Coordinates of C-alpha atoms in Angstrom, one line a residue:
Chain A
M1 CA 11.5 15.6 26.9
A2 CA 8.8 14.6 24.5
G3 CA 6.6 17.2 23.0
G4 CA 3.2 17.0 24.7
R5 CA 4.6 14.9 27.6
K6 CA 5.5 16.0 31.1
Q7 CA 6.9 19.5 31.2
T8 CA 8.3 21.5 34.0
D9 CA 5.4 23.4 35.6
L10 CA 6.2 27.1 35.5
K11 CA 3.7 27.9 38.2
V12 CA 5.6 25.8 40.7
G13 CA 9.1 27.2 40.7
K14 CA 11.7 29.2 38.8
E15 CA 13.1 26.1 37.0
R16 CA 13.7 26.6 33.3
P17 CA 11.1 24.9 31.2
A18 CA 12.3 21.9 29.3
G19 CA 13.2 22.0 25.7
F20 CA 10.9 20.5 23.1
R21 CA 12.0 17.2 21.7
F22 CA 10.5 16.5 18.2
Y23 CA 9.1 13.1 17.9
T24 CA 8.2 11.2 14.8
E25 CA 6.2 8.1 14.1
R26 CA 5.9 5.4 11.6
R27 CA 2.6 3.7 10.9
L28 CA 1.7 0.2 9.9
V29 CA -1.8 -0.3 8.7
E30 CA -3.8 -3.1 10.3
L31 CA -6.9 -4.6 8.7
T32 CA -9.7 -5.4 11.0
G33 CA -11.4 -7.8 8.4
L34 CA -14.7 -5.9 9.1
R35 CA -16.5 -4.3 6.1
A36 CA -19.7 -2.4 5.7
G37 CA -21.8 -2.3 2.6
N38 CA -24.6 0.0 3.8
L39 CA -25.3 2.5 6.6
K40 CA -26.7 0.0 9.0
E41 CA -23.6 -2.1 8.8
L42 CA -21.4 1.0 9.1
Y43 CA -23.3 2.1 12.2
T44 CA -23.1 -1.3 13.8
I45 CA -19.4 -1.7 13.3
L46 CA -18.7 1.9 14.4
R47 CA -20.4 1.3 17.8
T48 CA -17.7 -1.2 18.8
I49 CA -14.7 -0.8 16.5
S50 CA -11.5 0.4 18.3
G51 CA -10.9 4.1 18.7
S52 CA -7.7 3.8 16.6
S53 CA -9.8 2.7 13.6
I54 CA -11.9 5.9 14.0
F55 CA -8.7 8.0 14.3
Y56 CA -7.4 6.2 11.2
H57 CA -10.4 7.0 9.1
T58 CA -10.5 10.6 10.1
H59 CA -6.8 11.4 9.9
E60 CA -4.8 9.0 7.8
V61 CA -5.7 11.0 4.7
F62 CA -3.5 13.8 5.9
L63 CA -0.4 11.7 5.4
Q64 CA -1.1 11.1 1.8
H65 CA -0.1 13.1 -1.2
H66 CA -3.0 14.9 -3.0
F67 CA -2.8 15.4 -6.7
A68 CA -6.0 17.4 -6.6
A69 CA -8.4 18.7 -3.9
P70 CA -10.0 15.6 -2.3
S71 CA -13.7 15.5 -1.9
F72 CA -13.8 15.1 1.9
R73 CA -10.8 14.4 4.1
N74 CA -12.8 12.0 6.2
D75 CA -13.2 8.4 5.0
F76 CA -16.7 8.0 6.3
A77 CA -17.9 11.2 4.6
A78 CA -16.1 10.3 1.4
W79 CA -17.6 6.7 1.4
V80 CA -21.2 7.6 2.0
T81 CA -20.9 10.3 -0.7
E82 CA -19.1 8.3 -3.4
S83 CA -20.2 4.7 -2.8
L84 CA -23.7 5.2 -1.4
Q85 CA -24.5 8.5 -3.1
E86 CA -25.8 9.8 0.2
I87 CA -24.6 13.3 -0.5
H88 CA -26.4 15.2 2.2
L89 CA -25.1 12.8 4.8
G90 CA -21.6 13.1 3.4
E91 CA -21.7 16.8 4.0
E92 CA -23.0 16.3 7.6
L93 CA -20.2 13.9 8.4
A94 CA -17.5 16.1 6.7
G95 CA -18.9 19.0 8.6
I96 CA -17.9 17.5 12.0
D97 CA -15.3 19.9 13.4
I98 CA -12.8 17.3 14.7
R99 CA -10.9 20.0 16.6
E100 CA -13.9 20.3 19.0
F101 CA -13.3 16.8 20.3
M102 CA -10.7 15.8 22.8
S103 CA -11.4 12.1 22.7
I104 CA -12.1 9.5 20.1
R105 CA -15.0 8.4 22.3
S106 CA -16.8 11.7 21.9
L107 CA -16.0 11.8 18.2
R108 CA -17.5 8.3 17.8
L109 CA -20.7 9.3 19.6
R110 CA -21.1 12.3 17.3
I111 CA -20.6 10.2 14.1
L112 CA -23.1 7.6 15.5
A113 CA -25.7 10.3 16.3
I114 CA -25.5 11.7 12.7
L115 CA -25.9 8.2 11.2
R116 CA -28.7 7.3 13.6
T117 CA -30.7 10.5 12.8
H118 CA -30.1 10.0 9.0
M119 CA -31.3 6.4 9.1
Q120 CA -34.4 7.4 11.1
H121 CA -35.4 9.9 8.3
H122 CA -34.2 7.7 5.4
P123 CA -35.1 4.1 6.4
N124 CA -34.4 2.7 2.9
L125 CA -30.8 1.6 2.9
R126 CA -28.6 2.0 -0.2
Q127 CA -26.2 -0.8 -0.8
A128 CA -22.6 -0.2 -2.1
A129 CA -21.3 -2.4 -4.9
P130 CA -19.3 -5.3 -3.3
E131 CA -16.0 -3.9 -4.5
D132 CA -16.8 -0.5 -2.9
S133 CA -17.5 -1.8 0.6
F134 CA -16.0 0.2 3.5
H135 CA -13.1 -1.7 4.9
F136 CA -12.2 -0.8 8.5
C137 CA -8.5 -0.3 9.1
K138 CA -6.5 1.0 11.9
A139 CA -2.8 1.8 12.4
R140 CA -0.2 0.6 14.7
S141 CA 1.9 3.6 15.6
F142 CA 5.6 3.3 16.3
F143 CA 6.8 6.6 17.8
M144 CA 10.3 7.7 18.5
P145 CA 12.3 10.8 19.4
T146 CA 14.3 12.5 16.6
H147 CA 17.6 14.1 17.3
I148 CA 16.1 17.5 17.0
E149 CA 15.3 19.6 20.0
A150 CA 14.1 23.2 20.4
K151 CA 15.2 25.3 23.3
D152 CA 13.6 28.5 22.3
L153 CA 11.7 30.1 19.4
A154 CA 14.7 30.4 17.1
T155 CA 15.7 26.7 17.5
F156 CA 12.0 25.8 17.2
V157 CA 12.1 27.4 13.7
E158 CA 15.2 25.4 12.8
G159 CA 13.5 22.2 14.0
M160 CA 10.3 22.9 12.1
K161 CA 12.3 23.2 8.9
A162 CA 14.1 19.9 9.5
I163 CA 11.3 17.5 10.6
S164 CA 9.4 15.1 8.4
K165 CA 5.8 15.2 7.5
S166 CA 5.3 12.2 9.9
S167 CA 6.6 14.3 12.7
L168 CA 4.2 17.1 11.9
F169 CA 1.4 14.6 11.8
Y170 CA 2.4 13.2 15.2
H171 CA 2.5 16.6 16.9
F172 CA -0.5 18.2 15.2
F173 CA -2.9 15.2 15.1
A174 CA -1.8 12.1 16.9
A175 CA -0.6 13.5 20.2
R176 CA -3.6 15.7 20.6
F177 CA -6.0 12.8 20.9
R178 CA -3.5 10.6 22.8
F179 CA -3.2 13.1 25.6
G180 CA -6.7 14.4 25.4
K181 CA -5.6 18.0 24.7
R182 CA -7.4 20.8 22.9
S183 CA -4.2 22.2 21.4
N184 CA -1.4 20.8 19.4
D185 CA 2.0 19.9 21.0
F186 CA 3.8 22.9 19.6
S187 CA 1.3 25.5 20.9
S188 CA 1.3 23.8 24.3
W189 CA 5.1 24.0 24.6
L190 CA 5.4 27.5 23.2
R191 CA 2.9 28.8 25.8
K192 CA 5.0 27.1 28.5
I193 CA 8.1 29.0 27.5
G194 CA 6.2 32.2 27.4
E195 CA 5.6 32.5 23.7
L196 CA 1.9 33.0 24.3
E197 CA 1.1 34.9 21.1
V198 CA 3.0 32.5 18.8
G199 CA 1.4 29.5 20.5
R200 CA -2.1 31.0 20.1
A201 CA -1.5 31.9 16.5
I202 CA -0.3 28.4 15.6
D203 CA -3.3 27.0 17.4
R204 CA -5.6 29.0 15.2
L205 CA -4.3 27.2 12.1
D206 CA -6.8 24.6 10.9
P207 CA -4.7 21.6 9.9
Y208 CA -7.9 19.8 8.9
F209 CA -8.0 22.0 5.8
L210 CA -4.4 22.2 5.0
D211 CA -1.7 19.9 3.6
L212 CA 0.9 19.1 6.2
E213 CA 3.5 21.1 4.1
E214 CA 1.2 24.1 4.3
V215 CA 0.8 23.6 8.0
R216 CA 4.6 23.7 8.2
Q217 CA 4.9 26.8 6.1
R218 CA 2.2 28.7 8.0
T219 CA 3.7 27.7 11.4
L220 CA 7.1 28.9 10.2
A221 CA 5.7 32.1 9.0
I222 CA 4.1 32.8 12.4
A223 CA 7.3 32.0 14.3
E224 CA 9.6 33.8 11.9
E225 CA 7.5 36.9 11.9
A226 CA 7.6 37.0 15.7
L227 CA 11.4 36.7 15.7
E228 CA 11.7 39.5 13.1
R229 CA 9.5 41.8 15.2
R230 CA 11.6 41.0 18.2
A231 CA 14.8 41.7 16.3
A232 CA 13.5 45.0 15.0
G233 CA 12.8 45.9 18.6
Chain B
M1 CA 25.4 -6.4 -9.6
A2 CA 22.6 -6.0 -7.1
A3 CA 22.2 -2.6 -5.7
R4 CA 23.2 -2.0 -2.1
L5 CA 21.1 0.0 0.3
K6 CA 23.2 3.1 0.0
D7 CA 22.6 3.2 -3.7
Y8 CA 18.9 4.0 -3.1
A9 CA 19.7 7.4 -1.7
S10 CA 19.7 9.0 -5.1
V11 CA 16.2 7.8 -5.7
V12 CA 14.4 7.9 -2.4
G13 CA 16.4 10.5 -0.5
T14 CA 18.8 10.1 2.4
D15 CA 16.1 10.7 5.0
V16 CA 14.3 7.6 3.9
L17 CA 17.4 5.5 4.3
Q18 CA 18.2 7.1 7.7
E19 CA 14.8 6.2 8.9
L20 CA 15.2 2.6 7.7
E21 CA 18.6 2.4 9.5
V22 CA 17.0 3.7 12.7
L23 CA 14.2 1.2 12.6
A24 CA 16.6 -1.6 11.6
E25 CA 18.7 -1.0 14.7
K26 CA 15.6 -2.1 16.7
V27 CA 15.7 -5.5 15.1
E28 CA 19.4 -5.9 14.6
G29 CA 20.6 -9.5 14.7
W30 CA 17.0 -10.8 14.4
S31 CA 16.7 -13.6 11.8
V32 CA 14.1 -13.6 9.1
Q33 CA 13.3 -16.5 6.7
H34 CA 11.2 -16.1 3.6
I35 CA 9.7 -19.3 2.1
N36 CA 7.8 -19.5 -1.2
S37 CA 7.4 -22.0 -4.0
T38 CA 9.6 -20.8 -6.8
A39 CA 13.0 -19.1 -7.1
V40 CA 12.2 -17.6 -10.6
G41 CA 9.2 -16.5 -12.4
G42 CA 6.3 -14.4 -11.1
G43 CA 6.2 -11.3 -9.0
V44 CA 6.8 -13.0 -5.6
A45 CA 10.2 -14.5 -6.5
E46 CA 11.2 -11.2 -8.1
M47 CA 10.4 -9.2 -5.0
L48 CA 12.2 -11.6 -2.7
Q49 CA 15.3 -11.5 -5.0
R50 CA 15.5 -7.8 -4.1
L51 CA 14.2 -7.7 -0.6
N52 CA 16.3 -10.4 0.8
P53 CA 19.8 -8.8 0.2
L54 CA 18.6 -5.4 1.4
M55 CA 17.4 -6.9 4.6
K56 CA 20.9 -8.3 5.0
D57 CA 22.3 -4.8 4.3
L58 CA 20.3 -3.5 7.2
G59 CA 21.9 -6.0 9.5
I60 CA 19.0 -8.5 9.5
D61 CA 19.9 -12.1 9.2
S62 CA 17.6 -12.8 6.2
T63 CA 17.4 -16.0 4.2
W64 CA 15.1 -17.2 1.4
D65 CA 14.1 -20.8 0.7
Q66 CA 11.7 -22.6 -1.5
I67 CA 9.6 -25.7 -1.0
E68 CA 10.0 -28.3 -3.7
G69 CA 7.1 -29.0 -6.0
N70 CA 6.2 -31.4 -8.8
T71 CA 3.7 -30.9 -11.7
R72 CA 1.0 -32.6 -9.7
F73 CA 1.4 -30.4 -6.7
F74 CA 1.6 -27.2 -8.8
R75 CA -1.5 -28.3 -10.7
V76 CA -3.3 -28.4 -7.4
T77 CA -1.9 -25.1 -6.1
K78 CA -2.7 -23.4 -9.4
A79 CA -6.3 -24.6 -9.0
I80 CA -6.3 -23.3 -5.4
H81 CA -4.8 -20.0 -6.6
N82 CA -7.5 -19.6 -9.2
A83 CA -10.3 -20.6 -6.8
L84 CA -9.1 -18.1 -4.2
H85 CA -9.2 -15.5 -7.0
G86 CA -12.9 -16.4 -7.3
S87 CA -12.7 -18.3 -10.6
A88 CA -14.9 -21.3 -11.2
V89 CA -12.5 -24.3 -10.8
E90 CA -13.3 -27.9 -10.0
I91 CA -11.4 -29.0 -7.0
T92 CA -11.8 -32.6 -5.8
P93 CA -11.2 -33.9 -2.2
G94 CA -8.3 -35.8 -3.7
M95 CA -6.6 -32.6 -4.7
F96 CA -6.8 -31.4 -1.1
D97 CA -5.2 -34.7 -0.1
D98 CA -2.5 -34.2 -2.7
Y99 CA -1.8 -30.8 -1.1
R100 CA -1.6 -32.2 2.4
D101 CA 0.5 -35.1 1.4
H102 CA 3.0 -33.0 -0.5
L103 CA 3.3 -30.4 2.3
R104 CA 3.8 -33.2 4.8
S105 CA 6.7 -34.5 2.6
Q106 CA 8.2 -31.0 2.9
L107 CA 8.1 -30.7 6.6
D108 CA 11.2 -32.8 7.2
R109 CA 13.0 -31.3 4.3
M110 CA 12.7 -27.7 5.4
T111 CA 15.0 -26.2 8.0
I112 CA 13.5 -23.3 9.8
R113 CA 16.0 -20.7 10.8
G114 CA 14.1 -17.5 11.4
D115 CA 12.9 -15.7 14.5
T116 CA 10.3 -14.4 12.0
V117 CA 9.1 -16.7 9.2
F118 CA 7.3 -15.2 6.2
I119 CA 5.4 -17.8 4.3
H120 CA 4.4 -16.5 0.9
D121 CA 1.1 -17.5 -0.7
P122 CA -1.0 -20.7 -0.4
Q123 CA 1.6 -23.2 -1.8
P124 CA 3.7 -23.4 1.4
A125 CA 1.0 -22.4 3.8
G126 CA 0.8 -25.9 5.3
L127 CA 4.4 -25.5 6.7
I128 CA 2.7 -23.8 9.7
A129 CA 2.7 -27.3 11.1
L130 CA 6.4 -26.7 11.9
K131 CA 5.7 -23.7 14.1
E132 CA 5.2 -25.8 17.2
R133 CA 8.5 -27.6 16.8
C134 CA 10.6 -24.6 15.6
G135 CA 9.0 -21.6 17.4
G136 CA 9.3 -18.1 16.1
A137 CA 6.7 -15.7 14.8
W138 CA 5.0 -16.9 11.7
I139 CA 3.4 -14.7 9.1
W140 CA 1.3 -15.7 6.1
R141 CA 2.0 -13.3 3.3
C142 CA -0.9 -13.5 0.8
H143 CA 0.0 -11.9 -2.5
I144 CA -3.3 -12.8 -4.3
D145 CA -6.7 -11.3 -4.5
I146 CA -8.9 -13.3 -2.1
S147 CA -11.7 -10.7 -1.8
T148 CA -14.3 -13.2 -3.2
P149 CA -12.7 -16.6 -2.6
D150 CA -14.2 -20.0 -3.5
R151 CA -15.8 -20.9 -0.1
Q152 CA -14.7 -24.6 -0.3
V153 CA -11.1 -23.7 -0.9
W154 CA -11.0 -20.9 1.7
D155 CA -12.5 -23.2 4.3
F156 CA -9.7 -25.6 3.5
L157 CA -7.0 -23.0 3.8
Q158 CA -8.3 -20.9 6.6
P159 CA -7.5 -23.3 9.5
Y160 CA -3.8 -23.2 8.3
V161 CA -3.9 -19.4 8.2
N162 CA -5.5 -19.1 11.7
N163 CA -2.5 -20.9 13.2
Y164 CA -0.1 -18.1 12.0
D165 CA 0.7 -15.1 14.2
A166 CA -0.3 -12.6 11.6
A167 CA -1.4 -12.4 8.0
I168 CA -0.5 -9.8 5.4
F169 CA -2.6 -8.7 2.5
S170 CA -1.9 -6.3 -0.4
M171 CA -5.3 -4.6 -0.3
P172 CA -8.0 -3.9 2.4
D173 CA -10.5 -5.7 0.2
F174 CA -8.5 -8.9 0.5
S175 CA -8.8 -9.1 4.3
Q176 CA -10.9 -11.8 5.8
E177 CA -12.4 -12.4 9.2
L178 CA -9.5 -14.2 10.9
N179 CA -8.5 -15.0 14.5
I180 CA -5.1 -13.4 14.0
P181 CA -4.0 -9.8 13.3
Q182 CA -4.0 -8.8 9.6
F183 CA -1.8 -6.1 8.1
L184 CA -1.8 -4.1 4.9
V185 CA 1.5 -4.2 3.1
P186 CA 1.3 -3.5 -0.6
P187 CA 4.1 -5.0 -2.7
S188 CA 6.8 -2.8 -4.3
I189 CA 9.2 -2.4 -7.2
D190 CA 12.9 -1.9 -7.2
P191 CA 13.8 1.4 -8.9
L192 CA 17.4 0.3 -9.3
G193 CA 16.8 -3.2 -10.7
D194 CA 17.3 -3.9 -14.4
K195 CA 13.5 -3.8 -14.9
N196 CA 13.2 -0.2 -13.7
R197 CA 16.5 1.6 -13.8
E198 CA 17.0 4.5 -16.3
L199 CA 18.1 3.4 -19.8
D200 CA 19.9 5.2 -22.6
P201 CA 17.5 6.0 -25.5
G202 CA 19.8 4.0 -27.8
V203 CA 19.3 0.8 -25.7
I204 CA 15.6 1.2 -25.9
T205 CA 15.5 1.7 -29.6
G206 CA 17.9 -1.2 -30.1
I207 CA 15.7 -3.6 -28.2
L208 CA 12.6 -2.5 -29.9
E209 CA 14.2 -2.9 -33.3
K210 CA 15.6 -6.3 -32.4
H211 CA 12.0 -7.5 -32.0
G212 CA 10.9 -5.9 -35.2
I213 CA 9.0 -3.1 -33.4
D214 CA 9.0 0.3 -35.1
P215 CA 10.1 2.9 -32.5
N216 CA 8.6 5.7 -34.5
R217 CA 5.0 4.5 -34.5
P218 CA 2.7 4.3 -31.4
I219 CA 3.2 1.2 -29.3
I220 CA 0.6 -0.3 -26.9
T221 CA 2.2 -2.8 -24.5
Q222 CA 1.0 -5.4 -22.0
I223 CA 3.7 -7.1 -20.0
S224 CA 2.4 -10.1 -18.2
R225 CA 2.7 -13.8 -18.2
F226 CA 0.3 -15.7 -20.5
D227 CA -2.5 -16.4 -18.2
H228 CA -6.3 -16.1 -18.8
L229 CA -6.6 -13.8 -15.8
K230 CA -4.4 -11.2 -17.6
D231 CA -6.8 -11.4 -20.6
P232 CA -4.3 -11.1 -23.4
L233 CA -7.0 -12.0 -25.9
G234 CA -9.1 -9.1 -24.7
V235 CA -6.1 -6.8 -25.2
I236 CA -5.8 -8.0 -28.8
R237 CA -9.5 -7.2 -29.4
A238 CA -9.0 -3.7 -27.9
Y239 CA -6.0 -3.1 -30.1
Q240 CA -8.0 -4.2 -33.1
L241 CA -10.7 -1.6 -32.2
V242 CA -8.1 1.1 -31.8
R243 CA -6.4 0.1 -35.1
K244 CA -9.5 0.9 -37.1
R245 CA -8.9 4.6 -36.5
T246 CA -5.4 5.0 -35.2
D247 CA -2.1 3.6 -36.4
C248 CA -0.4 1.6 -33.7
Q249 CA 1.4 -1.6 -32.8
L250 CA 0.7 -4.1 -30.0
V251 CA 3.3 -5.8 -27.9
L252 CA 2.3 -8.7 -25.6
A253 CA 5.4 -9.8 -23.7
G254 CA 5.8 -12.1 -20.8
G255 CA 7.2 -15.2 -19.4
E256 CA 5.9 -18.4 -17.9
A257 CA 6.1 -19.1 -14.2
D258 CA 7.3 -22.5 -13.0
D259 CA 4.1 -23.0 -11.1
D260 CA 1.7 -22.3 -13.9
P261 CA 0.7 -25.3 -16.0
E262 CA -1.9 -23.4 -18.0
G263 CA 0.5 -20.9 -19.6
P264 CA 1.5 -22.8 -22.8
A265 CA -2.0 -23.5 -24.0
L266 CA -3.0 -19.8 -23.7
L267 CA 0.2 -18.7 -25.4
K268 CA -0.6 -20.9 -28.4
E269 CA -4.0 -19.3 -28.6
V270 CA -2.6 -15.8 -28.5
Q271 CA 0.0 -16.6 -31.1
E272 CA -2.7 -18.0 -33.4
K273 CA -4.8 -14.8 -33.0
A274 CA -1.7 -12.6 -33.6
A275 CA -0.4 -14.5 -36.6
A276 CA -2.5 -12.6 -39.1
D277 CA -1.2 -9.1 -38.1
P278 CA 2.5 -8.2 -38.4
D279 CA 1.9 -5.3 -36.0
I280 CA 1.1 -7.6 -33.1
H281 CA 4.3 -8.8 -31.4
V282 CA 4.0 -11.7 -29.1
L283 CA 7.2 -12.1 -27.2
L284 CA 7.7 -15.1 -24.9
L285 CA 10.5 -13.9 -22.7
P286 CA 12.8 -16.2 -20.7
P287 CA 13.5 -15.5 -17.0
F288 CA 16.0 -12.7 -16.4
S289 CA 14.6 -10.6 -19.3
D290 CA 14.3 -7.6 -17.0
L291 CA 16.3 -5.2 -19.2
E292 CA 14.3 -6.2 -22.2
I293 CA 11.0 -5.6 -20.3
N294 CA 12.3 -2.2 -19.1
A295 CA 13.1 -1.1 -22.7
L296 CA 9.8 -2.4 -24.1
V297 CA 7.9 -0.3 -21.5
R298 CA 10.0 2.8 -21.9
G299 CA 9.5 2.6 -25.6
S300 CA 5.7 2.3 -25.3
S301 CA 3.2 5.1 -25.8
V302 CA 0.7 3.5 -23.5
V303 CA 0.8 0.5 -21.2
V304 CA -2.1 -1.8 -20.6
Q305 CA -2.8 -4.3 -17.7
K306 CA -6.2 -5.5 -18.6
S307 CA -6.4 -8.1 -15.8
I308 CA -9.7 -9.8 -14.9
K309 CA -8.3 -10.7 -11.5
E310 CA -5.1 -9.4 -10.0
G311 CA -3.2 -10.0 -6.8
F312 CA -1.6 -6.6 -7.2
G313 CA -0.3 -6.1 -10.7
L314 CA 3.1 -4.7 -10.1
T315 CA 3.5 -4.2 -13.9
V316 CA 1.3 -1.2 -13.3
A317 CA 3.7 0.4 -10.8
E318 CA 6.6 -0.4 -13.1
A319 CA 5.1 1.4 -16.0
L320 CA 3.9 4.4 -13.8
W321 CA 7.5 4.7 -12.5
K322 CA 8.6 5.2 -16.0
R323 CA 6.1 8.0 -16.4
K324 CA 3.9 5.9 -18.7
P325 CA 0.1 6.4 -18.9
V326 CA -1.5 3.1 -17.8
I327 CA -4.9 1.6 -18.5
G328 CA -5.8 -1.2 -16.2
G329 CA -8.6 -3.5 -15.3
A330 CA -10.5 -2.2 -12.3
V331 CA -9.6 -5.2 -10.1
G332 CA -7.4 -6.0 -7.2
G333 CA -4.3 -3.9 -6.5
I334 CA -4.6 -2.1 -9.9
R335 CA -7.3 0.0 -8.2
R336 CA -4.7 1.2 -5.7
Q337 CA -2.1 2.1 -8.3
I338 CA -4.3 3.6 -11.0
L339 CA -6.1 6.6 -9.6
H340 CA -8.7 7.0 -12.3
G341 CA -8.1 10.0 -14.4
V342 CA -5.0 11.0 -12.3
T343 CA -2.4 8.3 -12.9
G344 CA -4.2 6.4 -15.7
F345 CA -7.6 4.9 -16.4
L346 CA -9.5 2.0 -14.9
V347 CA -11.5 -0.1 -17.4
R348 CA -14.0 -2.9 -17.2
S349 CA -14.4 -3.9 -20.9
V350 CA -12.6 -4.3 -24.2
E351 CA -14.5 -1.3 -25.5
G352 CA -13.4 0.8 -22.5
T353 CA -9.8 -0.3 -23.0
A354 CA -9.9 0.7 -26.7
Y355 CA -11.6 4.1 -25.8
R356 CA -8.9 5.0 -23.3
I357 CA -6.1 3.9 -25.5
R358 CA -7.4 6.2 -28.3
Q359 CA -7.9 9.0 -25.8
I360 CA -4.3 8.8 -24.7
L361 CA -2.8 8.3 -28.2
N362 CA -4.6 11.4 -29.3
D363 CA -3.7 13.7 -26.4
D364 CA 0.0 14.1 -25.7
A365 CA -0.6 16.6 -22.8
L366 CA -2.9 14.1 -21.0
A367 CA -0.4 11.3 -21.5
R368 CA 2.3 13.4 -20.0
Q369 CA 0.3 14.5 -17.0
L370 CA -0.9 11.0 -16.2
G371 CA 2.7 9.8 -16.5
E372 CA 4.1 12.5 -14.2
N373 CA 1.4 11.8 -11.6
G374 CA 2.1 8.1 -11.8
R375 CA 5.8 8.6 -11.0
V376 CA 4.9 10.6 -7.9
H377 CA 2.4 8.0 -6.8
V378 CA 4.9 5.2 -7.1
Q379 CA 7.6 7.2 -5.4
N380 CA 5.3 7.7 -2.4
N381 CA 3.8 4.3 -2.1
F382 CA 5.3 1.4 -4.1
L383 CA 9.1 1.5 -3.8
L384 CA 11.1 -1.3 -2.2
T385 CA 12.3 0.9 0.7
R386 CA 8.7 1.4 1.9
H387 CA 8.2 -2.4 1.7
L388 CA 11.3 -3.0 3.8
K389 CA 10.1 -0.5 6.4
D390 CA 6.7 -2.2 6.7
Y391 CA 8.3 -5.6 7.2
I392 CA 10.5 -4.2 10.0
L393 CA 7.5 -2.5 11.6
L394 CA 5.6 -5.8 11.4
M395 CA 8.4 -7.7 13.1
L396 CA 8.3 -5.1 15.9
A397 CA 4.5 -5.2 16.1
L398 CA 4.6 -8.9 16.7
R399 CA 6.8 -8.3 19.7
H400 CA 4.1 -5.9 21.1
P401 CA 0.9 -7.9 20.6
G402 CA -2.3 -5.9 21.0
Q403 CA -0.5 -2.5 21.4
D404 CA -1.5 0.3 19.1
M405 CA 1.1 2.7 20.4
I406 CA 4.6 1.2 20.4
P407 CA 7.6 3.3 21.5
V408 CA 10.7 2.4 19.6

């Protein structure tokens, strides 16, 4: 059964909860052909652009390799800072806690509200150089099950070691918005099999400030520590 | 002998190959046809020479054909190419007629075999007229920078493009407002091809010495065909500025593409400028000089790609893959490959080019770090296996129109 998909409801019967099938995804970037050169254009396009474009510009960066600490891991914040020199606005946009949002719709409204307020107070628009326009993209996501399945905490650890970064991205970021959940797929499943503490601890990680490899290492540390404690009695 | 898919495991890892195989199962038996305008010369032909056999290795029935062209047709398509790049070019209505007439003559000559047909660049774009008769999914693969196209030429080409099922661009900046879906697929290099595979130091030295280049003195190299848009004359001026303070040699090496009538005149001008300085080596390389190019880049201290306009500029990725610091014009796909100050330097002038060359030639640690970062950047983004994956995903995407989430 897919992580984050229908699971056996523990409250209903004594049926064993299903295992956790790790999924992975591959992404193909689609270009919308829409570009913004100033805040007004950014605002106008953001009002109607597809939700998958907003997801792309707030998440795709996590799939990329970072040679150094990036300025902001949010394309909108990075663009207004670097190309428009709107540094205060950049901080406001970067400061959006994406984990608070369960839908792209509400995230969109928050971004629009920040832009609207800023433009009301700063009516003179700065224009980006033509080669620095903001190009709206989105991704087509092709998702598929891997051959890896966890039955319990020990096999979950094995799975976590084996899966790709794309799989981590899918379960930590993509599935959360897709199914309108507050938590990541792993924590949801771990709670269902009774691993409440482990599930909660993983949920407290903030993947928006970590590389996916760091997310993997910290998740493993939490799960392995629980297993060791259990083994020690 | 061309590398087989399994040979790539040593470079990209078995997980990448397994992923490709899983995806390829979803399109097994599908037929793909690539059509462009030349079998040799230029980056597009080079890429297709590598992609086509690997698609076959993955069980995809892939073929590659070329339209025929004559000097008159290629003169028109070169003008169209330059105009799409944003250069000031005079194009007469008669030239558009020549394009239409020539493409019409190709319609009966071409046999369409693919379920998915990739038409590369503007030269064969008019073949879209065959879609109605032959069916299949048609994709226009644009390899050039059309971020600021000449309006008249784009207005001519756009109706053809809008009849395709999808378009592919190498950079987000190149996308246009079209009625069809557009995808981002950067081009790629083949790490196992003669142009990029590892070489013994003796081979590198031997090739440098064969061309009269001293392996023990700093070498600045630009590899590109002799084309104004690659600014070889600007590279010579930058070298001359560097040479005032730092001992170095300059290598300008490249070939001529079949479809470029302007090459010989520029080459002559470059040779004239270089004649007075024995440390400037202008090498006109014939097709299939991949090993030679590989050795020239590996023997270099710094690689330059000072383009004024650039579709993508794969010579940058080729040099980065070899852990070379690269200085490139801040245009087109070079901006995607050179992360300024991380994998190389982006420049906008002769002076800037000279400054960065001096900086690198005088700082070995910087040169090494840029080179190491460049290797990682190419490994993650610009290898042939990623390109294959994107094409397969695109084929799947066209079977699921309008769907952002596609179960496979």
